[in-house]
CSV table of C-alpha atoms in Angstrom, one decimal:
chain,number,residue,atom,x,y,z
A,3,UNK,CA,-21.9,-17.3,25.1
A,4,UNK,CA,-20.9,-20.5,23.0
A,5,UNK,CA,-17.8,-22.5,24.7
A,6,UNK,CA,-16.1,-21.4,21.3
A,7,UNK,CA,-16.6,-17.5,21.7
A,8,UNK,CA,-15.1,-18.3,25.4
A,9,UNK,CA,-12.2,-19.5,24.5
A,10,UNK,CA,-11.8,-17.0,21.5
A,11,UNK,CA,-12.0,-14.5,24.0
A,12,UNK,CA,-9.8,-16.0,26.7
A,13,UNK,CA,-7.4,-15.3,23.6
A,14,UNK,CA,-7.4,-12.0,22.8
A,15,UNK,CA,-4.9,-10.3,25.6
A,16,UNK,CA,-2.0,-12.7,24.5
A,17,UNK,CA,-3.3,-12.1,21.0
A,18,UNK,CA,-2.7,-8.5,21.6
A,19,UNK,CA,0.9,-8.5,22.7
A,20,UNK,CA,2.1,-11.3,19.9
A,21,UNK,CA,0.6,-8.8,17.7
A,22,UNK,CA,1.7,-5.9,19.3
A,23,UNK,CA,5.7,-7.5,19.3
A,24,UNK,CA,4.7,-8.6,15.5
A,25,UNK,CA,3.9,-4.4,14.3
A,26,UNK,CA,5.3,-2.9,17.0
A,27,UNK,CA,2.5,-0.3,17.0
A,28,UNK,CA,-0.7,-0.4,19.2
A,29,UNK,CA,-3.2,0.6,16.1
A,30,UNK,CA,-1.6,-2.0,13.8
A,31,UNK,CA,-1.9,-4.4,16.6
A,32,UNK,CA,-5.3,-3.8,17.5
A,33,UNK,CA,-6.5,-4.1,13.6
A,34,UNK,CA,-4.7,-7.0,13.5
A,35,UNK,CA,-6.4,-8.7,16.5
A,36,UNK,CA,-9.7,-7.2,15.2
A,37,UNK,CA,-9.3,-8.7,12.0
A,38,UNK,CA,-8.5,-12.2,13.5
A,39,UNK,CA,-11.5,-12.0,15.5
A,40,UNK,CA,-13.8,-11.2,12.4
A,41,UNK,CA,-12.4,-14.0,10.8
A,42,UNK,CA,-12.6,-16.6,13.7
A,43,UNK,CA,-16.2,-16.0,14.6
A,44,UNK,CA,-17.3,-15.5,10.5
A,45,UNK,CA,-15.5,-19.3,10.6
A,46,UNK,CA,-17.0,-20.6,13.9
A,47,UNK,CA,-19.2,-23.2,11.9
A,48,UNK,CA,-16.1,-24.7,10.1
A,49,UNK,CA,-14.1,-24.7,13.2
A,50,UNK,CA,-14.2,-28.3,13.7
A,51,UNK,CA,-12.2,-29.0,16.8
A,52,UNK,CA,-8.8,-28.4,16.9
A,53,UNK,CA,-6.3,-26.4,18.6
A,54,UNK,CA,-7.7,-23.5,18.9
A,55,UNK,CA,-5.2,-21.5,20.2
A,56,UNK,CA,-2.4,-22.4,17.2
A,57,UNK,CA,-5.4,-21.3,14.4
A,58,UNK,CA,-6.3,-18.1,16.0
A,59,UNK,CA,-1.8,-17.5,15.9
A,60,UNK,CA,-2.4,-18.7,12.1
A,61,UNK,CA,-4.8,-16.1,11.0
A,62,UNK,CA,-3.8,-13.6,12.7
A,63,UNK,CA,0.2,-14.4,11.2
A,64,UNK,CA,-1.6,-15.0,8.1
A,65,UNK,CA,-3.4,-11.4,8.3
A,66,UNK,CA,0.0,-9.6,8.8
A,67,UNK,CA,1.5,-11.2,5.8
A,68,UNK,CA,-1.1,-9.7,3.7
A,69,UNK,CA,-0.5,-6.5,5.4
A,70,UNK,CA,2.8,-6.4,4.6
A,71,UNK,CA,2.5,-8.0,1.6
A,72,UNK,CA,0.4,-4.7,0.8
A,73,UNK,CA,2.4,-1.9,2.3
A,74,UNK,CA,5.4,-3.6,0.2
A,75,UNK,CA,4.9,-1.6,-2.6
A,76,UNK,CA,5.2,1.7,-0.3
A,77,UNK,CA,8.3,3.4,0.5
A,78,UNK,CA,9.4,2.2,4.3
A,79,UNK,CA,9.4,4.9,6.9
A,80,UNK,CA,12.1,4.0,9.6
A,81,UNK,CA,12.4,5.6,12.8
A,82,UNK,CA,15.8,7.9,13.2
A,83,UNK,CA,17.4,5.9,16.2
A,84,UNK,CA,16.5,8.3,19.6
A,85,UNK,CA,20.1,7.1,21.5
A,86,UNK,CA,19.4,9.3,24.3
A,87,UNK,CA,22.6,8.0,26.4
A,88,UNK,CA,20.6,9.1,29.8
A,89,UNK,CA,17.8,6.6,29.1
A,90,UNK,CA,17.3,4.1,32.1
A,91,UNK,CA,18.8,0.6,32.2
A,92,UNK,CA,15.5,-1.0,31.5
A,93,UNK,CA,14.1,1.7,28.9
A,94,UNK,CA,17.6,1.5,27.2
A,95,UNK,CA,17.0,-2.2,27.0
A,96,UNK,CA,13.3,-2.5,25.8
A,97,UNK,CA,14.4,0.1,23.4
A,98,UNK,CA,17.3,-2.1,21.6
A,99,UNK,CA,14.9,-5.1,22.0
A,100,UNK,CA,12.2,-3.1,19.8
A,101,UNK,CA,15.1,-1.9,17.1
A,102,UNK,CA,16.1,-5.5,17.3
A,103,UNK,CA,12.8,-6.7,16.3
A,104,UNK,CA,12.4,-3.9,13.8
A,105,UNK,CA,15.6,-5.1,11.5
A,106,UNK,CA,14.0,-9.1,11.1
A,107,UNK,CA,13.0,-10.7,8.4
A,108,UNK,CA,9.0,-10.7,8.7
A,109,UNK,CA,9.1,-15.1,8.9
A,110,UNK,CA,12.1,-14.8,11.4
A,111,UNK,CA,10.1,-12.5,14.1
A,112,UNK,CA,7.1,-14.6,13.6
A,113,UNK,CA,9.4,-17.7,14.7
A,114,UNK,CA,11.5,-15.7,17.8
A,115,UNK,CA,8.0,-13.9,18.9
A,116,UNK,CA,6.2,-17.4,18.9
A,117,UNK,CA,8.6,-19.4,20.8
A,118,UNK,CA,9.9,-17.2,23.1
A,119,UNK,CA,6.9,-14.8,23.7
A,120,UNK,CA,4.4,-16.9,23.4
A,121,UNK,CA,5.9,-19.9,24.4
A,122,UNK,CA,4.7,-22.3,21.5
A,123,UNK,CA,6.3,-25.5,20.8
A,124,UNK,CA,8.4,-25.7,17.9
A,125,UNK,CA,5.7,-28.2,16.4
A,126,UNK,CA,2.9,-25.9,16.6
A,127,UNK,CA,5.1,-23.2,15.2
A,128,UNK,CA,6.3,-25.4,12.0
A,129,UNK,CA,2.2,-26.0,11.5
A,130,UNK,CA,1.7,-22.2,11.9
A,131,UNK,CA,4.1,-21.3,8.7
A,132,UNK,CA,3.7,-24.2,7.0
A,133,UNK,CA,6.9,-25.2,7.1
A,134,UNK,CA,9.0,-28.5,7.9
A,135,UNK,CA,10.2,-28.2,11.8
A,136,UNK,CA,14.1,-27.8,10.4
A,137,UNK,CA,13.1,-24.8,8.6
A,138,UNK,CA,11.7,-23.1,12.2
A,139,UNK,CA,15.0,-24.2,14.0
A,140,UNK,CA,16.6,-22.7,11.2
A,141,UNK,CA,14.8,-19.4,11.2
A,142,UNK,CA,15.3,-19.3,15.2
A,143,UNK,CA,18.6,-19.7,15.2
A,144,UNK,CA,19.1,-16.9,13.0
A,145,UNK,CA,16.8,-14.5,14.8
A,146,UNK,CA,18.2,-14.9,18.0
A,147,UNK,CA,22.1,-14.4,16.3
A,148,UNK,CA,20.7,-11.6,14.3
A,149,UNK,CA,18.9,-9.7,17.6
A,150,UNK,CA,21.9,-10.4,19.4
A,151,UNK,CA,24.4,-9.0,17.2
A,152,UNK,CA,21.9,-6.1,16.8
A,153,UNK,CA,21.7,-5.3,20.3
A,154,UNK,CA,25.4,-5.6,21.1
A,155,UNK,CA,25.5,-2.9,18.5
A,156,UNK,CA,27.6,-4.7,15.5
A,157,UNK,CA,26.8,-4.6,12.3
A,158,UNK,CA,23.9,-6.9,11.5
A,159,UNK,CA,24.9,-9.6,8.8
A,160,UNK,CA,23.3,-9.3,5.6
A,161,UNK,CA,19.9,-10.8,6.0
A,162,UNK,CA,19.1,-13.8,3.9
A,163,UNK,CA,15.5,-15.5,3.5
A,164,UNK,CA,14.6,-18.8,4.0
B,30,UNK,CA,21.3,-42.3,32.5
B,31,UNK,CA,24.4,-40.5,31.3
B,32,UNK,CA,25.1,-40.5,27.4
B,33,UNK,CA,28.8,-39.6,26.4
B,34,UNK,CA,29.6,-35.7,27.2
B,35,UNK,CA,32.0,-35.6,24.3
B,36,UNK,CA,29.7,-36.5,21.5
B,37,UNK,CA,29.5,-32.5,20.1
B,38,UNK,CA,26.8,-30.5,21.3
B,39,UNK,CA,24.9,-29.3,17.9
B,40,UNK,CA,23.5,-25.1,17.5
B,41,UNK,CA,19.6,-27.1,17.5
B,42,UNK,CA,20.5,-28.7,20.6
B,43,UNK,CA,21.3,-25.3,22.4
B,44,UNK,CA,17.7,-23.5,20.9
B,45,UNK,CA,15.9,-27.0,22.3
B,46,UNK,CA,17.5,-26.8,25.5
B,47,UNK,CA,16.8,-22.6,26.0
B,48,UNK,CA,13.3,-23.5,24.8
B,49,UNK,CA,12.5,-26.5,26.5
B,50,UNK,CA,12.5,-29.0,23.8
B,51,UNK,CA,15.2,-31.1,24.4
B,52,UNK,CA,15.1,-34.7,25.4
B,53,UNK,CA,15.7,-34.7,29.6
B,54,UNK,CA,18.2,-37.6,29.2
B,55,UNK,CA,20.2,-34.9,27.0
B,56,UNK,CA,19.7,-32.4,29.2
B,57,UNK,CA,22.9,-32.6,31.7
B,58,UNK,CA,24.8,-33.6,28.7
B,59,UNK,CA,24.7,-30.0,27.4
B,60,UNK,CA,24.8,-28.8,30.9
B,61,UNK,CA,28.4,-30.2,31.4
B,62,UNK,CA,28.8,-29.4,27.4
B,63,UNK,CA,28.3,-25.4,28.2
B,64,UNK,CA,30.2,-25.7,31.6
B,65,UNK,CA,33.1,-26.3,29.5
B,66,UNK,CA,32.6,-24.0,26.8
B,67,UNK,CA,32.1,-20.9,28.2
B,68,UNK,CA,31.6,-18.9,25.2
B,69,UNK,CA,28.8,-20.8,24.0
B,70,UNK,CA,27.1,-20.6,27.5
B,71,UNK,CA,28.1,-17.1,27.3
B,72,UNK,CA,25.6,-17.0,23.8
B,73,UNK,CA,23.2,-19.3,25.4
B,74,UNK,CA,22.7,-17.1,28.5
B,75,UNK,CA,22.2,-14.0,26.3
B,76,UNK,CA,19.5,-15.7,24.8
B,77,UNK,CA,17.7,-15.8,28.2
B,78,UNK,CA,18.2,-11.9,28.6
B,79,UNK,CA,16.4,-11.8,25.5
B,80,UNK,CA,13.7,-13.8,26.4
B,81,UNK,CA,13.5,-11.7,29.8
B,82,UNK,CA,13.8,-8.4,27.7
B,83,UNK,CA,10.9,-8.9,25.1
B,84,UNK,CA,8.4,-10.4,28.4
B,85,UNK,CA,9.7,-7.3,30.0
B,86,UNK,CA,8.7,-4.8,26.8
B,87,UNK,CA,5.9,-6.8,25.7
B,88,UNK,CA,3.6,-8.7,28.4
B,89,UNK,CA,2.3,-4.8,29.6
B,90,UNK,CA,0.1,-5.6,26.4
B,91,UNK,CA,-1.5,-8.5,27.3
B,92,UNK,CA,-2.3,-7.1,30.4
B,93,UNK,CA,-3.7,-3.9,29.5
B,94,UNK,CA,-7.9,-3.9,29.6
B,95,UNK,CA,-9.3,-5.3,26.3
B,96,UNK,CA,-10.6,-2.1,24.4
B,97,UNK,CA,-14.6,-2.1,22.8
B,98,UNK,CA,-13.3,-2.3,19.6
B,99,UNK,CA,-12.2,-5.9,20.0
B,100,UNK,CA,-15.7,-7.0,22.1
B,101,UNK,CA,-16.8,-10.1,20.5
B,102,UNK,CA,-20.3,-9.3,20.4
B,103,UNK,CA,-19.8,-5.8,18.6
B,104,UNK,CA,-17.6,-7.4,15.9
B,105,UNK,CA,-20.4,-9.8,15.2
B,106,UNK,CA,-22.6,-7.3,14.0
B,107,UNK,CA,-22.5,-7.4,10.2
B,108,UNK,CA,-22.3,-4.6,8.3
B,109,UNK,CA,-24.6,-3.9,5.4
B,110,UNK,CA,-23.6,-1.8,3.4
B,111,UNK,CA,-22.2,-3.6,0.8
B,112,UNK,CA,-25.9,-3.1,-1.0
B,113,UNK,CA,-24.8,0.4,-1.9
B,114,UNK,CA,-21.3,-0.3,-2.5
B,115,UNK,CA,-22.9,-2.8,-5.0
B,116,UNK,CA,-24.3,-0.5,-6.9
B,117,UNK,CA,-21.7,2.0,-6.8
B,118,UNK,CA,-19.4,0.2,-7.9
B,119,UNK,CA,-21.2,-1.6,-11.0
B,120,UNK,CA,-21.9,1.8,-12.2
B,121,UNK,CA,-18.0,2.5,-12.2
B,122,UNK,CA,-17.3,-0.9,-13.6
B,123,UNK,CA,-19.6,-0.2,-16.6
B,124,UNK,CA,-18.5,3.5,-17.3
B,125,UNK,CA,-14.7,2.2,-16.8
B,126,UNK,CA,-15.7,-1.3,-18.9
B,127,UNK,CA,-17.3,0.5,-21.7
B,128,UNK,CA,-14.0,3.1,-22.0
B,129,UNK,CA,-11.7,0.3,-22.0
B,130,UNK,CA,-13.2,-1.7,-24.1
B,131,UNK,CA,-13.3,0.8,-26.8
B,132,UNK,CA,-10.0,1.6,-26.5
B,133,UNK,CA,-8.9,-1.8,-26.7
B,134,UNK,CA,-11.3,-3.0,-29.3
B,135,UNK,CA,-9.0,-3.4,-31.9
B,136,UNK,CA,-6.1,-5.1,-29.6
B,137,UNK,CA,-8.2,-7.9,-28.8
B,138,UNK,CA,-6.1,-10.4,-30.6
B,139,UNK,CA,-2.6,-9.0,-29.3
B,140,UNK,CA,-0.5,-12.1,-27.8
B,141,UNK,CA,-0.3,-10.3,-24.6
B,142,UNK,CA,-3.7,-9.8,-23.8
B,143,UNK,CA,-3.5,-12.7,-22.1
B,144,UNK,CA,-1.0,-11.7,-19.9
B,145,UNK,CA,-2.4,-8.1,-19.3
B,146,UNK,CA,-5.6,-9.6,-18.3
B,147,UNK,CA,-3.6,-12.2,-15.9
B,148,UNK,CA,-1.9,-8.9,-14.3
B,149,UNK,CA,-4.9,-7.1,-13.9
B,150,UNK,CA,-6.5,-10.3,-11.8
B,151,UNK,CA,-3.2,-10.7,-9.9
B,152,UNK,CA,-3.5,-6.6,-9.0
B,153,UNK,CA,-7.6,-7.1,-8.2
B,154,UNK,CA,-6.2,-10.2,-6.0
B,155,UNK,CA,-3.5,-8.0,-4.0
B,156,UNK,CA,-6.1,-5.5,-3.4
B,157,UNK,CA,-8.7,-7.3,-2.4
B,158,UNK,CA,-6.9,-10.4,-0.6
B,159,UNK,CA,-6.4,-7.8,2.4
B,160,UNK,CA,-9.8,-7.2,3.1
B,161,UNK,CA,-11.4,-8.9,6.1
B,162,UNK,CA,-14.6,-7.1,6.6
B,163,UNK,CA,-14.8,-6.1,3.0
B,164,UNK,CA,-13.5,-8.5,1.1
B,165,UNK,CA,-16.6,-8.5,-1.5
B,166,UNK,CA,-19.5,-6.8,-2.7
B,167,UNK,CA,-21.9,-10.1,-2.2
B,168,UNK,CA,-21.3,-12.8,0.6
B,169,UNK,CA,-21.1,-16.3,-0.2
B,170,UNK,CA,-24.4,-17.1,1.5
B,171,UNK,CA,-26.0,-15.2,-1.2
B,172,UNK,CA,-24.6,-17.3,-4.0
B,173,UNK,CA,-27.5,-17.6,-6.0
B,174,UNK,CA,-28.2,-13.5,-5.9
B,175,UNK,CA,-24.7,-13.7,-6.8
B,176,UNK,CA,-24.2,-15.8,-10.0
B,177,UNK,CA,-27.5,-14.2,-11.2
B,178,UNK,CA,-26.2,-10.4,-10.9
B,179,UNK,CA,-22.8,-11.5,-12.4
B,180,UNK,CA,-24.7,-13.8,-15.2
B,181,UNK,CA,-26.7,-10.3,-16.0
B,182,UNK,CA,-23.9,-8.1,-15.8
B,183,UNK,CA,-20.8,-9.8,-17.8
B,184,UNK,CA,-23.0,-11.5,-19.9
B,185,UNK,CA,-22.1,-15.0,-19.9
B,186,UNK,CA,-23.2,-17.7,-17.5
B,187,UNK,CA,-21.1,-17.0,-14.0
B,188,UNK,CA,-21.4,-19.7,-11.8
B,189,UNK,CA,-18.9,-19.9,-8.9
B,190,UNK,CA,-17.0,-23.5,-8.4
B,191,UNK,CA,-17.6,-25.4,-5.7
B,192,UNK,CA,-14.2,-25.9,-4.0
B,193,UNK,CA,-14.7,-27.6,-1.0
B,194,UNK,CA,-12.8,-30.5,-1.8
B,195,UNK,CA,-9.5,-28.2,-1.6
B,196,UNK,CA,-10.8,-26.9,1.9
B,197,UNK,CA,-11.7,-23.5,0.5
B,198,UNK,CA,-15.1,-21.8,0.8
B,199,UNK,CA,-17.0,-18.8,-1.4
B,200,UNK,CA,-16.5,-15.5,0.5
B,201,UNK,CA,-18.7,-13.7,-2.3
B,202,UNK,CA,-17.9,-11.8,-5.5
B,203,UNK,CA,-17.7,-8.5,-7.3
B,204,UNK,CA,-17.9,-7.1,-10.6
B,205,UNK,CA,-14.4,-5.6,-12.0
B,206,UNK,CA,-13.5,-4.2,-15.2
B,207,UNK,CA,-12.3,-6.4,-17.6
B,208,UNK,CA,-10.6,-4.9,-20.9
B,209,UNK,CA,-13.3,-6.0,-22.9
B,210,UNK,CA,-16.0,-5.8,-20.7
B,211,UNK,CA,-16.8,-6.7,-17.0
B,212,UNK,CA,-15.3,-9.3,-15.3
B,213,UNK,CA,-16.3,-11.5,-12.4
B,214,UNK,CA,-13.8,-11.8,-9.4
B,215,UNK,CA,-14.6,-14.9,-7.1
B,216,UNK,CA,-13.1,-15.0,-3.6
B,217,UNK,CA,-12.9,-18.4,-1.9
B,218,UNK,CA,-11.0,-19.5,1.3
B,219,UNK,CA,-9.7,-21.6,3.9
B,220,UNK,CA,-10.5,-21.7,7.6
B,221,UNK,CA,-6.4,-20.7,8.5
B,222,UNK,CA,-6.9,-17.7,6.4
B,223,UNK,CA,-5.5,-18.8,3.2
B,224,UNK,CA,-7.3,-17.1,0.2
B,225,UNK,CA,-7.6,-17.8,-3.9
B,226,UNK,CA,-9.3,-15.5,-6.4
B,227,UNK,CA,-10.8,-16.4,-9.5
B,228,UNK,CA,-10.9,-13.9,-12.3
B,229,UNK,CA,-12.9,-14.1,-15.5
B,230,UNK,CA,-14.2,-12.4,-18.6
B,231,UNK,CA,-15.5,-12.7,-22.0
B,232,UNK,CA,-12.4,-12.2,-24.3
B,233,UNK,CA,-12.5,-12.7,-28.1
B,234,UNK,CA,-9.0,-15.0,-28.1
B,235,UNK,CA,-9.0,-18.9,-26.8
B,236,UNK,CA,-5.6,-20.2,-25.7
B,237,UNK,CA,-6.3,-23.5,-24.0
B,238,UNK,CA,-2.6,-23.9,-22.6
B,239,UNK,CA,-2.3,-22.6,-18.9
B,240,UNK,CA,-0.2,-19.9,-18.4
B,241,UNK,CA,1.7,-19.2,-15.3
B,242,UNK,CA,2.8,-15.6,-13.8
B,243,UNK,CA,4.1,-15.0,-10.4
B,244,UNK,CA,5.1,-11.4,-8.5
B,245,UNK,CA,6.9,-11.9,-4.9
B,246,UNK,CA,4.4,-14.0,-3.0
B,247,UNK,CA,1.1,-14.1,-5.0
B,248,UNK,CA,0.6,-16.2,-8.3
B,249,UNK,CA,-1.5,-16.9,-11.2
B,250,UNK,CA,-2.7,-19.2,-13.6
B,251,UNK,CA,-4.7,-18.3,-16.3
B,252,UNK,CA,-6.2,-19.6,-19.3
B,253,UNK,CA,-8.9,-18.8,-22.4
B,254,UNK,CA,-11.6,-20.8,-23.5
B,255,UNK,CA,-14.5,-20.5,-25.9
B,256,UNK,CA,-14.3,-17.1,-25.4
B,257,UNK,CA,-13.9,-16.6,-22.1
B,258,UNK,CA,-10.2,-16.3,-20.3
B,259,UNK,CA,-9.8,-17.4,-16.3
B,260,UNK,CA,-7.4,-16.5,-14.0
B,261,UNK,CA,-6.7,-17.9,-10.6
B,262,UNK,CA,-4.6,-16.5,-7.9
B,263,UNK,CA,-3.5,-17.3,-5.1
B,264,UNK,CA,0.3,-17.9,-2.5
B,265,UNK,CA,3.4,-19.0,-4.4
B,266,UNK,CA,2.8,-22.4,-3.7
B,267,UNK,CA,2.8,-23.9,-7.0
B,268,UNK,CA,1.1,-27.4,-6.1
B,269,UNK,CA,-1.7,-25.6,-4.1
B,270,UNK,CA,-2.2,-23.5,-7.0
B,271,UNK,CA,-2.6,-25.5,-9.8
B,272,UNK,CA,-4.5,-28.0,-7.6
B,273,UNK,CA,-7.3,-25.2,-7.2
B,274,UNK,CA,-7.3,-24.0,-10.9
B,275,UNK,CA,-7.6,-27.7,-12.2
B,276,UNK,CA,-10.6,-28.2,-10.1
B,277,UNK,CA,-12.0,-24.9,-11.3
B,278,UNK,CA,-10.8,-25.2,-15.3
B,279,UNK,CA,-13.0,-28.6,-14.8
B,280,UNK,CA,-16.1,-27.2,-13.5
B,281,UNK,CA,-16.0,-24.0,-16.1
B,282,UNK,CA,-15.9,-26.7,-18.9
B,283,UNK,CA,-18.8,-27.6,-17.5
B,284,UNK,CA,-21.1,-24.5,-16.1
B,285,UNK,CA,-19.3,-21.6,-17.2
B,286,UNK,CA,-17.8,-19.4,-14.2
């Protein structure tokens, strides 16, 4: 196996749960990762060096901006909210993280789920949306306010792109 | 070295500390910052919990055993079945193609044609854009099966840009249905994923101004020339775009496409 398949490989598992935080559902995930991987090893000749790591997070950020992108024009499905008030601390918890999640702007999970999950430097983020570092700070800083107020159960503020 | 504790701690500088990206000599200026505002280090401790609770929800997944579908060597193996689909699919694009045409025979010098054939290349884009393992009917590597099927089949001379120079490679082509005929739908794209479509067919107007149409994140410019209209799609990014149809509205003054 080619050094390059390696370290694709070596990717997949944090691939997985980036993708899995990004859909929050295993299929999605899994065709998401899937997808990447076509798309890295139909692109292994123009790979030219590089951080591999922060291209594989591009496509595969990329690919679920299509997907959304297409599913746009369908009605959205949301889960009724399950508050079962005898849930476990940590169930309770991973539960309002999730819902959290669910209620972001598509760019602002991307940013939260990159940083904090998978521990990415705000410069390698800014290159992964294509956008100036500011605009990542910005988006962060948002997230984190709008997952907070979320999970402290007030009433989200009104969500605003950038 | 110690760096005045009253200069204001800004909302970046609390992310950058949380995340590890601020400078160390700033470092136990914040600290003593947050020790004396506890309601920011009240918000900047809650931003740690939520750190801990998505590891906590989400690193099972990274864990878990790799399933087959995502083995390297399986997803290598490439599918060919885009022969039949070929086939298929022409046959609907000249039954559909033929219909269409007739019915808009006699609107072929409407104003708007223009634009309906821009929002038909921007839909073909959308659908198609999505695709990873089908994006098109004939792969790239097989350009010169390609121009020669689409030459045959819309009736003009298809050749597909070369548009390297922008970074974006030929994924392949198929054969849509045009409203006077078929069209030919080029797919090119870069190596971070980023894709561009370009859409053309014989149509019995020329209107050498470029014309630009845009819906949510995915935008078009098209234009008509002796007899033949192009349209090229691609992200919102306006620069990027008409960067890419420039270099392709020179080469089809040239070779045709």
């Amino acid at each position: 196996m080619s050094a390059f398949r390696q370290s694709v490989e070596a990717m997949i598992p944090a691939l997985r749960r980036y993708a899995r935080a990004l859909t929050r559902d295993v299929d999605a995930a899994d065709d998401l990762v899937q997808d990447t991987l076509v798309r890295a090893l139909r692109s292994e000749r123009l790979f030219l060096g590089g951080d591999l790591r922060s291209w594989l997070y591009t496509i595969l950020t990329n690919l679920n901006k299509n997907r959304r992108r297409s599913l746009a024009r369908r009605p959205l499905f949301m889960p009724l909210q399950d508050d079962n008030p005898d849930a476990s601390g940590t169930e309770a918890e991973s539960r309002d993280i999730e819902r959290a999640l669910a209620t972001l702007v598509e760019e602002q999970r991307a940013v939260l789920l990159l940083v904090v999950l998978e521990g990415m430097s705000y410069r390698e983020v800014a290159e992964i949306q294509g956008v100036p570092i500011g605009t990542v700070m910005s988006r962060l800083a948002r997230a984190r306010a709008h997952v907070r107020a979320v999970i402290e159960g007030q009433r989200p503020a009104l969500r605003s792109v950038k | 070295m110690m760096t005045d504790p009253t200069i204001p701690v800004t909302e970046d500088e609390l992310h950058a500390y949380v995340d590890d990206e601020l400078p160390v000599e700033r470092r136990s200026d914040v600290e003593a910052w947050l020790a004396a505002h506890p309601a920011e280090a009240e918000r900047v401790e809650s931003w740690r919990k939520m750190a801990e609770a998505l590891h906590a929800r989400y690193d099972a997944a990274a864990n878990e055993p790799v399933p087959p579908r995502l083995d390297l060597d399986r997803l290598d193996r490439r599918p060919r079945r885009w022969i039949f689909g070929a086939v298929a699919a022409s046959l609907v694009a000249f039954a559909i193609g033929g219909a269409v045409g007739w019915i808009a025979h006699g609107a072929a010098s409407s104003p708007s044609l223009l634009q309906n054939l821009a929002g038909d290349a921007l839909d073909a884009h959308r659908l198609y854009v999505v695709e990873v393992r089908h994006p098109v009917e004939v792969p790239g590597d097989e350009k010169a099966h390609l121009q020669q099927w689409l030459t045959r089949r819309c009736g003009r001379t298809v050749q597909a840009p070369e548009l390297e120079t922008t970074g974006l490679k030929l994924v392949g082509g198929r054969l849509l249905p045009g409203p006077t005929g078929p069209a030919s739908f080029l797919m090119y794209e870069s190596t971070s994923g980023e894709r561009f479509t370009v859409y053309a067919t014989k149509i019995g107007i020329d209107a050498a101004e470029m014309r630009y149409m845009a819906q949510g994140n995915t935008a078009a410019l098209s234009w008509a020339e002796r007899g033949v209209s192009y349209v090229v799609t691609g992200g919102s990014d306006r620069t990027r775009l008409t960067q890419v149809a420039r270099l392709v509205y020179d080469q089809s003054e040239r070779t045709g496409g």
